[in-house]
Each structure stands twice: as structure tokens, then as C-alpha cells.
Amino acid sequence: KYLAAVQSWENNWDNLTAFLSYPKEIRKLIYTTNIIESFNASLRKYTRNKKVFPNDDAALKSIYLAAQSISKKWKKTRSKWGQIYNQLYICFPNRL
């Protein structure tokens, strides 16, 4: 019934299972998309009224200013961020 989906999983199995090699804290951070969805919804509120931009730079500036405004409202920290940060530091020592 879902042959295309099964074939996709089989063809990409190495990439899919690489996710499982990360610690639980990092896996949860990766598959939790609420933060991204909230940010995108907030961006849509700012850009909904303006359907057409004169050029690409105007659109980028509008999105940049909206992102700056949205980020001021975010006061919550990620639950168990200390543990997550430690796991990220262990897995990616030269990137943090």
C-alpha cells in the first residue's frame, strides 16, 4: 500500500539511523519542532498584511525586522538546557 514510503526508508536507512546514534537529549531537541513552528507563525503575522514587496531586499529587511521583534518576546529557556548543552558539547566539541 505504501511502497514509495517503504522504498524511501530503505534507500535512506543509513541517514535515518544516524539520528539514533545521538543521545536522548539531542534527539529530542532535533525532533521537537514547536519552537520553529511558533517562530514561523509569528513571521506570518508580520508578513500577512504585506502581500507584495517591491524587491527581494525589501522582503529580507521586513523578515529581519520581524525576527528581531519576535526574539524580544521569547523569555523561556529550553527545558533541561544544561543537559542538552553538555551533550552537544560532547558530540560537537569544536563547534560550540
PDB file of N, CA and C in Angstrom:
ATOM      1  N   LYS A   1       0.822  -1.195   0.000  1.00  0.00           N
ATOM      2  CA  LYS A   1       0.000   0.000   0.000  1.00  0.00           C
ATOM      3  C   LYS A   1       0.868   1.263   0.000  1.00  0.00           C
ATOM      4  N   TYR A   2       1.952   1.275   0.775  1.00  0.00           N
ATOM      5  CA  TYR A   2       2.836   2.446   0.884  1.00  0.00           C
ATOM      6  C   TYR A   2       4.217   2.117   0.345  1.00  0.00           C
ATOM      7  N   LEU A   3       4.256   1.568  -0.830  1.00  0.00           N
ATOM      8  CA  LEU A   3       5.506   1.102  -1.422  1.00  0.00           C
ATOM      9  C   LEU A   3       6.533   2.223  -1.561  1.00  0.00           C
ATOM     10  N   ALA A   4       6.115   3.397  -1.997  1.00  0.00           N
ATOM     11  CA  ALA A   4       7.058   4.514  -2.179  1.00  0.00           C
ATOM     12  C   ALA A   4       7.667   4.940  -0.848  1.00  0.00           C
ATOM     13  N   ALA A   5       6.860   4.968   0.198  1.00  0.00           N
ATOM     14  CA  ALA A   5       7.363   5.351   1.512  1.00  0.00           C
ATOM     15  C   ALA A   5       8.357   4.316   2.037  1.00  0.00           C
ATOM     16  N   VAL A   6       8.023   3.057   1.876  1.00  0.00           N
ATOM     17  CA  VAL A   6       8.917   1.986   2.338  1.00  0.00           C
ATOM     18  C   VAL A   6      10.231   2.024   1.558  1.00  0.00           C
ATOM     19  N   GLN A   7      10.157   2.212   0.262  1.00  0.00           N
ATOM     20  CA  GLN A   7      11.373   2.285  -0.544  1.00  0.00           C
ATOM     21  C   GLN A   7      12.237   3.474  -0.149  1.00  0.00           C
ATOM     22  N   SER A   8      11.595   4.593   0.149  1.00  0.00           N
ATOM     23  CA  SER A   8      12.343   5.773   0.586  1.00  0.00           C
ATOM     24  C   SER A   8      13.085   5.482   1.883  1.00  0.00           C
ATOM     25  N   TRP A   9      12.404   4.823   2.820  1.00  0.00           N
ATOM     26  CA  TRP A   9      13.056   4.470   4.090  1.00  0.00           C
ATOM     27  C   TRP A   9      14.228   3.523   3.840  1.00  0.00           C
ATOM     28  N   GLU A  10      14.013   2.530   2.999  1.00  0.00           N
ATOM     29  CA  GLU A  10      15.080   1.559   2.725  1.00  0.00           C
ATOM     30  C   GLU A  10      16.266   2.220   2.034  1.00  0.00           C
ATOM     31  N   ASN A  11      16.002   3.109   1.094  1.00  0.00           N
ATOM     32  CA  ASN A  11      17.080   3.781   0.362  1.00  0.00           C
ATOM     33  C   ASN A  11      17.863   4.750   1.236  1.00  0.00           C
ATOM     34  N   ASN A  12      17.235   5.281   2.266  1.00  0.00           N
ATOM     35  CA  ASN A  12      17.867   6.284   3.130  1.00  0.00           C
ATOM     36  C   ASN A  12      18.094   5.782   4.551  1.00  0.00           C
ATOM     37  N   TRP A  13      18.143   4.473   4.712  1.00  0.00           N
ATOM     38  CA  TRP A  13      18.219   3.899   6.054  1.00  0.00           C
ATOM     39  C   TRP A  13      19.446   4.378   6.830  1.00  0.00           C
ATOM     40  N   ASP A  14      20.594   4.480   6.177  1.00  0.00           N
ATOM     41  CA  ASP A  14      21.806   4.930   6.875  1.00  0.00           C
ATOM     42  C   ASP A  14      21.633   6.348   7.419  1.00  0.00           C
ATOM     43  N   ASN A  15      21.030   7.211   6.632  1.00  0.00           N
ATOM     44  CA  ASN A  15      20.797   8.587   7.097  1.00  0.00           C
ATOM     45  C   ASN A  15      19.778   8.634   8.221  1.00  0.00           C
ATOM     46  N   LEU A  16      18.749   7.821   8.129  1.00  0.00           N
ATOM     47  CA  LEU A  16      17.712   7.813   9.165  1.00  0.00           C
ATOM     48  C   LEU A  16      18.236   7.265  10.489  1.00  0.00           C
ATOM     49  N   THR A  17      19.041   6.228  10.429  1.00  0.00           N
ATOM     50  CA  THR A  17      19.534   5.624  11.662  1.00  0.00           C
ATOM     51  C   THR A  17      20.683   6.417  12.280  1.00  0.00           C
ATOM     52  N   ALA A  18      21.306   7.305  11.532  1.00  0.00           N
ATOM     53  CA  ALA A  18      22.355   8.156  12.115  1.00  0.00           C
ATOM     54  C   ALA A  18      21.778   8.989  13.247  1.00  0.00           C
ATOM     55  N   PHE A  19      20.528   9.376  13.133  1.00  0.00           N
ATOM     56  CA  PHE A  19      19.816  10.127  14.159  1.00  0.00           C
ATOM     57  C   PHE A  19      19.830   9.375  15.498  1.00  0.00           C
ATOM     58  N   LEU A  20      19.729   8.063  15.437  1.00  0.00           N
ATOM     59  CA  LEU A  20      19.655   7.251  16.655  1.00  0.00           C
ATOM     60  C   LEU A  20      20.984   7.169  17.399  1.00  0.00           C
ATOM     61  N   SER A  21      22.068   7.555  16.773  1.00  0.00           N
ATOM     62  CA  SER A  21      23.367   7.491  17.436  1.00  0.00           C
ATOM     63  C   SER A  21      23.573   8.642  18.428  1.00  0.00           C
ATOM     64  N   TYR A  22      22.720   9.676  18.345  1.00  0.00           N
ATOM     65  CA  TYR A  22      22.830  10.806  19.267  1.00  0.00           C
ATOM     66  C   TYR A  22      22.172  10.478  20.604  1.00  0.00           C
ATOM     67  N   PRO A  23      22.614  11.119  21.682  1.00  0.00           N
ATOM     68  CA  PRO A  23      21.978  10.911  22.990  1.00  0.00           C
ATOM     69  C   PRO A  23      20.518  11.376  22.973  1.00  0.00           C
ATOM     70  N   LYS A  24      19.761  10.878  23.929  1.00  0.00           N
ATOM     71  CA  LYS A  24      18.326  11.165  24.001  1.00  0.00           C
ATOM     72  C   LYS A  24      18.029  12.663  24.001  1.00  0.00           C
ATOM     73  N   GLU A  25      18.812  13.447  24.718  1.00  0.00           N
ATOM     74  CA  GLU A  25      18.567  14.884  24.818  1.00  0.00           C
ATOM     75  C   GLU A  25      18.674  15.574  23.459  1.00  0.00           C
ATOM     76  N   ILE A  26      19.673  15.181  22.680  1.00  0.00           N
ATOM     77  CA  ILE A  26      19.869  15.797  21.361  1.00  0.00           C
ATOM     78  C   ILE A  26      18.782  15.329  20.400  1.00  0.00           C
ATOM     79  N   ARG A  27      18.407  14.054  20.464  1.00  0.00           N
ATOM     80  CA  ARG A  27      17.333  13.561  19.594  1.00  0.00           C
ATOM     81  C   ARG A  27      16.038  14.317  19.853  1.00  0.00           C
ATOM     82  N   LYS A  28      15.729  14.555  21.119  1.00  0.00           N
ATOM     83  CA  LYS A  28      14.504  15.283  21.447  1.00  0.00           C
ATOM     84  C   LYS A  28      14.573  16.715  20.922  1.00  0.00           C
ATOM     85  N   LEU A  29      15.724  17.341  21.034  1.00  0.00           N
ATOM     86  CA  LEU A  29      15.891  18.700  20.510  1.00  0.00           C
ATOM     87  C   LEU A  29      15.677  18.726  18.998  1.00  0.00           C
ATOM     88  N   ILE A  30      16.150  17.709  18.297  1.00  0.00           N
ATOM     89  CA  ILE A  30      16.031  17.656  16.840  1.00  0.00           C
ATOM     90  C   ILE A  30      14.579  17.460  16.416  1.00  0.00           C
ATOM     91  N   TYR A  31      13.859  16.545  17.046  1.00  0.00           N
ATOM     92  CA  TYR A  31      12.511  16.257  16.558  1.00  0.00           C
ATOM     93  C   TYR A  31      11.430  17.129  17.178  1.00  0.00           C
ATOM     94  N   THR A  32      11.768  18.004  18.103  1.00  0.00           N
ATOM     95  CA  THR A  32      10.788  18.931  18.652  1.00  0.00           C
ATOM     96  C   THR A  32      10.768  20.172  17.780  1.00  0.00           C
ATOM     97  N   THR A  33       9.669  20.373  17.100  1.00  0.00           N
ATOM     98  CA  THR A  33       9.595  21.471  16.142  1.00  0.00           C
ATOM     99  C   THR A  33       8.707  22.611  16.612  1.00  0.00           C
ATOM    100  N   ASN A  34       8.195  22.554  17.826  1.00  0.00           N
ATOM    101  CA  ASN A  34       7.275  23.593  18.306  1.00  0.00           C
ATOM    102  C   ASN A  34       7.900  24.980  18.232  1.00  0.00           C
ATOM    103  N   ILE A  35       9.165  25.100  18.550  1.00  0.00           N
ATOM    104  CA  ILE A  35       9.834  26.393  18.532  1.00  0.00           C
ATOM    105  C   ILE A  35       9.851  26.951  17.106  1.00  0.00           C
ATOM    106  N   ILE A  36      10.193  26.112  16.154  1.00  0.00           N
ATOM    107  CA  ILE A  36      10.259  26.544  14.763  1.00  0.00           C
ATOM    108  C   ILE A  36       8.867  26.917  14.251  1.00  0.00           C
ATOM    109  N   GLU A  37       7.872  26.097  14.585  1.00  0.00           N
ATOM    110  CA  GLU A  37       6.513  26.382  14.148  1.00  0.00           C
ATOM    111  C   GLU A  37       6.008  27.689  14.741  1.00  0.00           C
ATOM    112  N   SER A  38       6.316  27.935  15.995  1.00  0.00           N
ATOM    113  CA  SER A  38       5.907  29.181  16.652  1.00  0.00           C
ATOM    114  C   SER A  38       6.564  30.382  15.977  1.00  0.00           C
ATOM    115  N   PHE A  39       7.849  30.262  15.679  1.00  0.00           N
ATOM    116  CA  PHE A  39       8.569  31.342  15.018  1.00  0.00           C
ATOM    117  C   PHE A  39       7.972  31.629  13.639  1.00  0.00           C
ATOM    118  N   ASN A  40       7.703  30.565  12.863  1.00  0.00           N
ATOM    119  CA  ASN A  40       7.131  30.741  11.526  1.00  0.00           C
ATOM    120  C   ASN A  40       5.741  31.378  11.588  1.00  0.00           C
ATOM    121  N   ALA A  41       4.932  30.966  12.568  1.00  0.00           N
ATOM    122  CA  ALA A  41       3.601  31.554  12.720  1.00  0.00           C
ATOM    123  C   ALA A  41       3.710  33.037  13.047  1.00  0.00           C
ATOM    124  N   SER A  42       4.666  33.392  13.884  1.00  0.00           N
ATOM    125  CA  SER A  42       4.868  34.798  14.230  1.00  0.00           C
ATOM    126  C   SER A  42       5.334  35.598  13.015  1.00  0.00           C
ATOM    127  N   LEU A  43       6.210  35.009  12.211  1.00  0.00           N
ATOM    128  CA  LEU A  43       6.659  35.692  10.985  1.00  0.00           C
ATOM    129  C   LEU A  43       5.486  35.919  10.029  1.00  0.00           C
ATOM    130  N   ARG A  44       4.617  34.916   9.927  1.00  0.00           N
ATOM    131  CA  ARG A  44       3.460  35.070   9.042  1.00  0.00           C
ATOM    132  C   ARG A  44       2.567  36.219   9.487  1.00  0.00           C
ATOM    133  N   LYS A  45       2.442  36.443  10.797  1.00  0.00           N
ATOM    134  CA  LYS A  45       1.636  37.556  11.293  1.00  0.00           C
ATOM    135  C   LYS A  45       2.189  38.889  10.790  1.00  0.00           C
ATOM    136  N   TYR A  46       3.508  39.003  10.752  1.00  0.00           N
ATOM    137  CA  TYR A  46       4.131  40.251  10.301  1.00  0.00           C
ATOM    138  C   TYR A  46       4.049  40.429   8.786  1.00  0.00           C
ATOM    139  N   THR A  47       4.132  39.338   8.046  1.00  0.00           N
ATOM    140  CA  THR A  47       4.184  39.454   6.587  1.00  0.00           C
ATOM    141  C   THR A  47       2.819  39.269   5.922  1.00  0.00           C
ATOM    142  N   ARG A  48       1.806  38.892   6.679  1.00  0.00           N
ATOM    143  CA  ARG A  48       0.475  38.637   6.112  1.00  0.00           C
ATOM    144  C   ARG A  48      -0.115  39.900   5.473  1.00  0.00           C
ATOM    145  N   ASN A  49       0.065  41.027   6.113  1.00  0.00           N
ATOM    146  CA  ASN A  49      -0.533  42.264   5.611  1.00  0.00           C
ATOM    147  C   ASN A  49       0.139  42.775   4.345  1.00  0.00           C
ATOM    148  N   LYS A  50       1.389  42.428   4.173  1.00  0.00           N
ATOM    149  CA  LYS A  50       2.157  42.907   3.024  1.00  0.00           C
ATOM    150  C   LYS A  50       2.288  41.751   2.039  1.00  0.00           C
ATOM    151  N   LYS A  51       1.439  41.714   1.035  1.00  0.00           N
ATOM    152  CA  LYS A  51       1.430  40.596   0.083  1.00  0.00           C
ATOM    153  C   LYS A  51       2.537  40.696  -0.960  1.00  0.00           C
ATOM    154  N   VAL A  52       2.895  41.930  -1.341  1.00  0.00           N
ATOM    155  CA  VAL A  52       3.886  42.122  -2.400  1.00  0.00           C
ATOM    156  C   VAL A  52       4.968  43.077  -1.901  1.00  0.00           C
ATOM    157  N   PHE A  53       6.214  42.686  -2.109  1.00  0.00           N
ATOM    158  CA  PHE A  53       7.345  43.532  -1.757  1.00  0.00           C
ATOM    159  C   PHE A  53       7.940  44.090  -3.046  1.00  0.00           C
ATOM    160  N   PRO A  54       8.447  45.321  -3.011  1.00  0.00           N
ATOM    161  CA  PRO A  54       8.999  45.909  -4.232  1.00  0.00           C
ATOM    162  C   PRO A  54      10.196  45.146  -4.794  1.00  0.00           C
ATOM    163  N   ASN A  55      10.985  44.535  -3.898  1.00  0.00           N
ATOM    164  CA  ASN A  55      12.135  43.747  -4.355  1.00  0.00           C
ATOM    165  C   ASN A  55      12.536  42.761  -3.260  1.00  0.00           C
ATOM    166  N   ASP A  56      13.522  41.918  -3.542  1.00  0.00           N
ATOM    167  CA  ASP A  56      13.953  40.900  -2.584  1.00  0.00           C
ATOM    168  C   ASP A  56      14.534  41.524  -1.319  1.00  0.00           C
ATOM    169  N   ASP A  57      15.276  42.613  -1.476  1.00  0.00           N
ATOM    170  CA  ASP A  57      15.873  43.268  -0.307  1.00  0.00           C
ATOM    171  C   ASP A  57      14.803  43.765   0.656  1.00  0.00           C
ATOM    172  N   ALA A  58      13.721  44.285   0.146  1.00  0.00           N
ATOM    173  CA  ALA A  58      12.632  44.762   0.996  1.00  0.00           C
ATOM    174  C   ALA A  58      12.013  43.606   1.778  1.00  0.00           C
ATOM    175  N   ALA A  59      11.856  42.471   1.132  1.00  0.00           N
ATOM    176  CA  ALA A  59      11.312  41.297   1.810  1.00  0.00           C
ATOM    177  C   ALA A  59      12.261  40.817   2.905  1.00  0.00           C
ATOM    178  N   LEU A  60      13.553  40.751   2.582  1.00  0.00           N
ATOM    179  CA  LEU A  60      14.539  40.310   3.580  1.00  0.00           C
ATOM    180  C   LEU A  60      14.596  41.260   4.772  1.00  0.00           C
ATOM    181  N   LYS A  61      14.549  42.553   4.513  1.00  0.00           N
ATOM    182  CA  LYS A  61      14.576  43.528   5.598  1.00  0.00           C
ATOM    183  C   LYS A  61      13.340  43.404   6.476  1.00  0.00           C
ATOM    184  N   SER A  62      12.193  43.193   5.859  1.00  0.00           N
ATOM    185  CA  SER A  62      10.956  43.040   6.612  1.00  0.00           C
ATOM    186  C   SER A  62      11.009  41.796   7.505  1.00  0.00           C
ATOM    187  N   ILE A  63      11.499  40.702   6.957  1.00  0.00           N
ATOM    188  CA  ILE A  63      11.610  39.467   7.742  1.00  0.00           C
ATOM    189  C   ILE A  63      12.640  39.632   8.856  1.00  0.00           C
ATOM    190  N   TYR A  64      13.750  40.299   8.564  1.00  0.00           N
ATOM    191  CA  TYR A  64      14.772  40.545   9.577  1.00  0.00           C
ATOM    192  C   TYR A  64      14.205  41.359  10.743  1.00  0.00           C
ATOM    193  N   LEU A  65      13.491  42.434  10.422  1.00  0.00           N
ATOM    194  CA  LEU A  65      12.918  43.270  11.478  1.00  0.00           C
ATOM    195  C   LEU A  65      11.856  42.509  12.271  1.00  0.00           C
ATOM    196  N   ALA A  66      11.076  41.691  11.590  1.00  0.00           N
ATOM    197  CA  ALA A  66      10.083  40.874  12.285  1.00  0.00           C
ATOM    198  C   ALA A  66      10.767  39.892  13.227  1.00  0.00           C
ATOM    199  N   ALA A  67      11.847  39.259  12.768  1.00  0.00           N
ATOM    200  CA  ALA A  67      12.583  38.305  13.611  1.00  0.00           C
ATOM    201  C   ALA A  67      13.166  38.997  14.840  1.00  0.00           C
ATOM    202  N   GLN A  68      13.662  40.219  14.658  1.00  0.00           N
ATOM    203  CA  GLN A  68      14.192  40.972  15.801  1.00  0.00           C
ATOM    204  C   GLN A  68      13.089  41.258  16.807  1.00  0.00           C
ATOM    205  N   SER A  69      11.931  41.621  16.329  1.00  0.00           N
ATOM    206  CA  SER A  69      10.805  41.920  17.201  1.00  0.00           C
ATOM    207  C   SER A  69      10.309  40.663  17.917  1.00  0.00           C
ATOM    208  N   ILE A  70      10.250  39.557  17.199  1.00  0.00           N
ATOM    209  CA  ILE A  70       9.785  38.289  17.776  1.00  0.00           C
ATOM    210  C   ILE A  70      10.742  37.811  18.856  1.00  0.00           C
ATOM    211  N   SER A  71      12.043  37.922  18.606  1.00  0.00           N
ATOM    212  CA  SER A  71      13.034  37.393  19.557  1.00  0.00           C
ATOM    213  C   SER A  71      12.996  38.124  20.895  1.00  0.00           C
ATOM    214  N   LYS A  72      12.533  39.358  20.921  1.00  0.00           N
ATOM    215  CA  LYS A  72      12.429  40.098  22.181  1.00  0.00           C
ATOM    216  C   LYS A  72      11.371  39.492  23.094  1.00  0.00           C
ATOM    217  N   LYS A  73      10.375  38.837  22.508  1.00  0.00           N
ATOM    218  CA  LYS A  73       9.274  38.264  23.284  1.00  0.00           C
ATOM    219  C   LYS A  73       9.620  36.903  23.870  1.00  0.00           C
ATOM    220  N   TRP A  74      10.659  36.253  23.374  1.00  0.00           N
ATOM    221  CA  TRP A  74      10.993  34.916  23.834  1.00  0.00           C
ATOM    222  C   TRP A  74      11.804  35.002  25.116  1.00  0.00           C
ATOM    223  N   LYS A  75      11.174  34.651  26.217  1.00  0.00           N
ATOM    224  CA  LYS A  75      11.848  34.713  27.521  1.00  0.00           C
ATOM    225  C   LYS A  75      12.107  33.323  28.088  1.00  0.00           C
ATOM    226  N   LYS A  76      11.385  32.337  27.577  1.00  0.00           N
ATOM    227  CA  LYS A  76      11.513  30.981  28.118  1.00  0.00           C
ATOM    228  C   LYS A  76      12.832  30.357  27.672  1.00  0.00           C
ATOM    229  N   THR A  77      13.388  29.559  28.564  1.00  0.00           N
ATOM    230  CA  THR A  77      14.562  28.785  28.194  1.00  0.00           C
ATOM    231  C   THR A  77      14.122  27.349  27.920  1.00  0.00           C
ATOM    232  N   ARG A  78      14.917  26.636  27.216  1.00  0.00           N
ATOM    233  CA  ARG A  78      14.621  25.247  26.884  1.00  0.00           C
ATOM    234  C   ARG A  78      14.711  24.395  28.138  1.00  0.00           C
ATOM    235  N   SER A  79      13.731  23.537  28.349  1.00  0.00           N
ATOM    236  CA  SER A  79      13.739  22.640  29.497  1.00  0.00           C
ATOM    237  C   SER A  79      14.978  21.746  29.454  1.00  0.00           C
ATOM    238  N   LYS A  80      15.651  21.629  30.568  1.00  0.00           N
ATOM    239  CA  LYS A  80      16.870  20.796  30.696  1.00  0.00           C
ATOM    240  C   LYS A  80      17.968  21.241  29.735  1.00  0.00           C
ATOM    241  N   TRP A  81      18.068  22.545  29.502  1.00  0.00           N
ATOM    242  CA  TRP A  81      19.051  23.061  28.559  1.00  0.00           C
ATOM    243  C   TRP A  81      20.481  22.716  28.970  1.00  0.00           C
ATOM    244  N   GLY A  82      20.769  22.701  30.261  1.00  0.00           N
ATOM    245  CA  GLY A  82      22.114  22.357  30.723  1.00  0.00           C
ATOM    246  C   GLY A  82      22.545  20.983  30.247  1.00  0.00           C
ATOM    247  N   GLN A  83      21.662  20.001  30.364  1.00  0.00           N
ATOM    248  CA  GLN A  83      21.967  18.646  29.907  1.00  0.00           C
ATOM    249  C   GLN A  83      22.125  18.605  28.387  1.00  0.00           C
ATOM    250  N   ILE A  84      21.242  19.299  27.702  1.00  0.00           N
ATOM    251  CA  ILE A  84      21.307  19.324  26.238  1.00  0.00           C
ATOM    252  C   ILE A  84      22.621  19.961  25.783  1.00  0.00           C
ATOM    253  N   TYR A  85      22.978  21.088  26.403  1.00  0.00           N
ATOM    254  CA  TYR A  85      24.207  21.777  26.023  1.00  0.00           C
ATOM    255  C   TYR A  85      25.422  20.878  26.267  1.00  0.00           C
ATOM    256  N   ASN A  86      25.447  20.185  27.395  1.00  0.00           N
ATOM    257  CA  ASN A  86      26.568  19.283  27.683  1.00  0.00           C
ATOM    258  C   ASN A  86      26.677  18.181  26.636  1.00  0.00           C
ATOM    259  N   GLN A  87      25.546  17.606  26.238  1.00  0.00           N
ATOM    260  CA  GLN A  87      25.568  16.556  25.215  1.00  0.00           C
ATOM    261  C   GLN A  87      26.028  17.113  23.861  1.00  0.00           C
ATOM    262  N   LEU A  88      25.565  18.320  23.525  1.00  0.00           N
ATOM    263  CA  LEU A  88      26.017  18.946  22.283  1.00  0.00           C
ATOM    264  C   LEU A  88      27.526  19.200  22.320  1.00  0.00           C
ATOM    265  N   TYR A  89      28.019  19.629  23.482  1.00  0.00           N
ATOM    266  CA  TYR A  89      29.454  19.902  23.619  1.00  0.00           C
ATOM    267  C   TYR A  89      30.268  18.616  23.467  1.00  0.00           C
ATOM    268  N   ILE A  90      29.750  17.521  24.004  1.00  0.00           N
ATOM    269  CA  ILE A  90      30.454  16.238  23.888  1.00  0.00           C
ATOM    270  C   ILE A  90      30.451  15.754  22.434  1.00  0.00           C
ATOM    271  N   CYS A  91      29.309  15.852  21.779  1.00  0.00           N
ATOM    272  CA  CYS A  91      29.199  15.361  20.394  1.00  0.00           C
ATOM    273  C   CYS A  91      29.872  16.262  19.369  1.00  0.00           C
ATOM    274  N   PHE A  92      29.897  17.583  19.654  1.00  0.00           N
ATOM    275  CA  PHE A  92      30.452  18.553  18.707  1.00  0.00           C
ATOM    276  C   PHE A  92      31.411  19.493  19.424  1.00  0.00           C
ATOM    277  N   PRO A  93      32.543  18.987  19.909  1.00  0.00           N
ATOM    278  CA  PRO A  93      33.419  19.810  20.767  1.00  0.00           C
ATOM    279  C   PRO A  93      34.017  21.021  20.077  1.00  0.00           C
ATOM    280  N   ASN A  94      34.243  20.979  18.802  1.00  0.00           N
ATOM    281  CA  ASN A  94      34.884  22.100  18.109  1.00  0.00           C
ATOM    282  C   ASN A  94      33.883  23.097  17.533  1.00  0.00           C
ATOM    283  N   ARG A  95      32.595  22.850  17.733  1.00  0.00           N
ATOM    284  CA  ARG A  95      31.587  23.728  17.142  1.00  0.00           C
ATOM    285  C   ARG A  95      30.908  24.633  18.145  1.00  0.00           C
ATOM    286  N   LEU A  96      31.038  24.358  19.416  1.00  0.00           N
ATOM    287  CA  LEU A  96      30.383  25.210  20.426  1.00  0.00           C
ATOM    288  C   LEU A  96      31.373  26.118  21.082  1.00  0.00           C
TER     289      LEU A  96
END
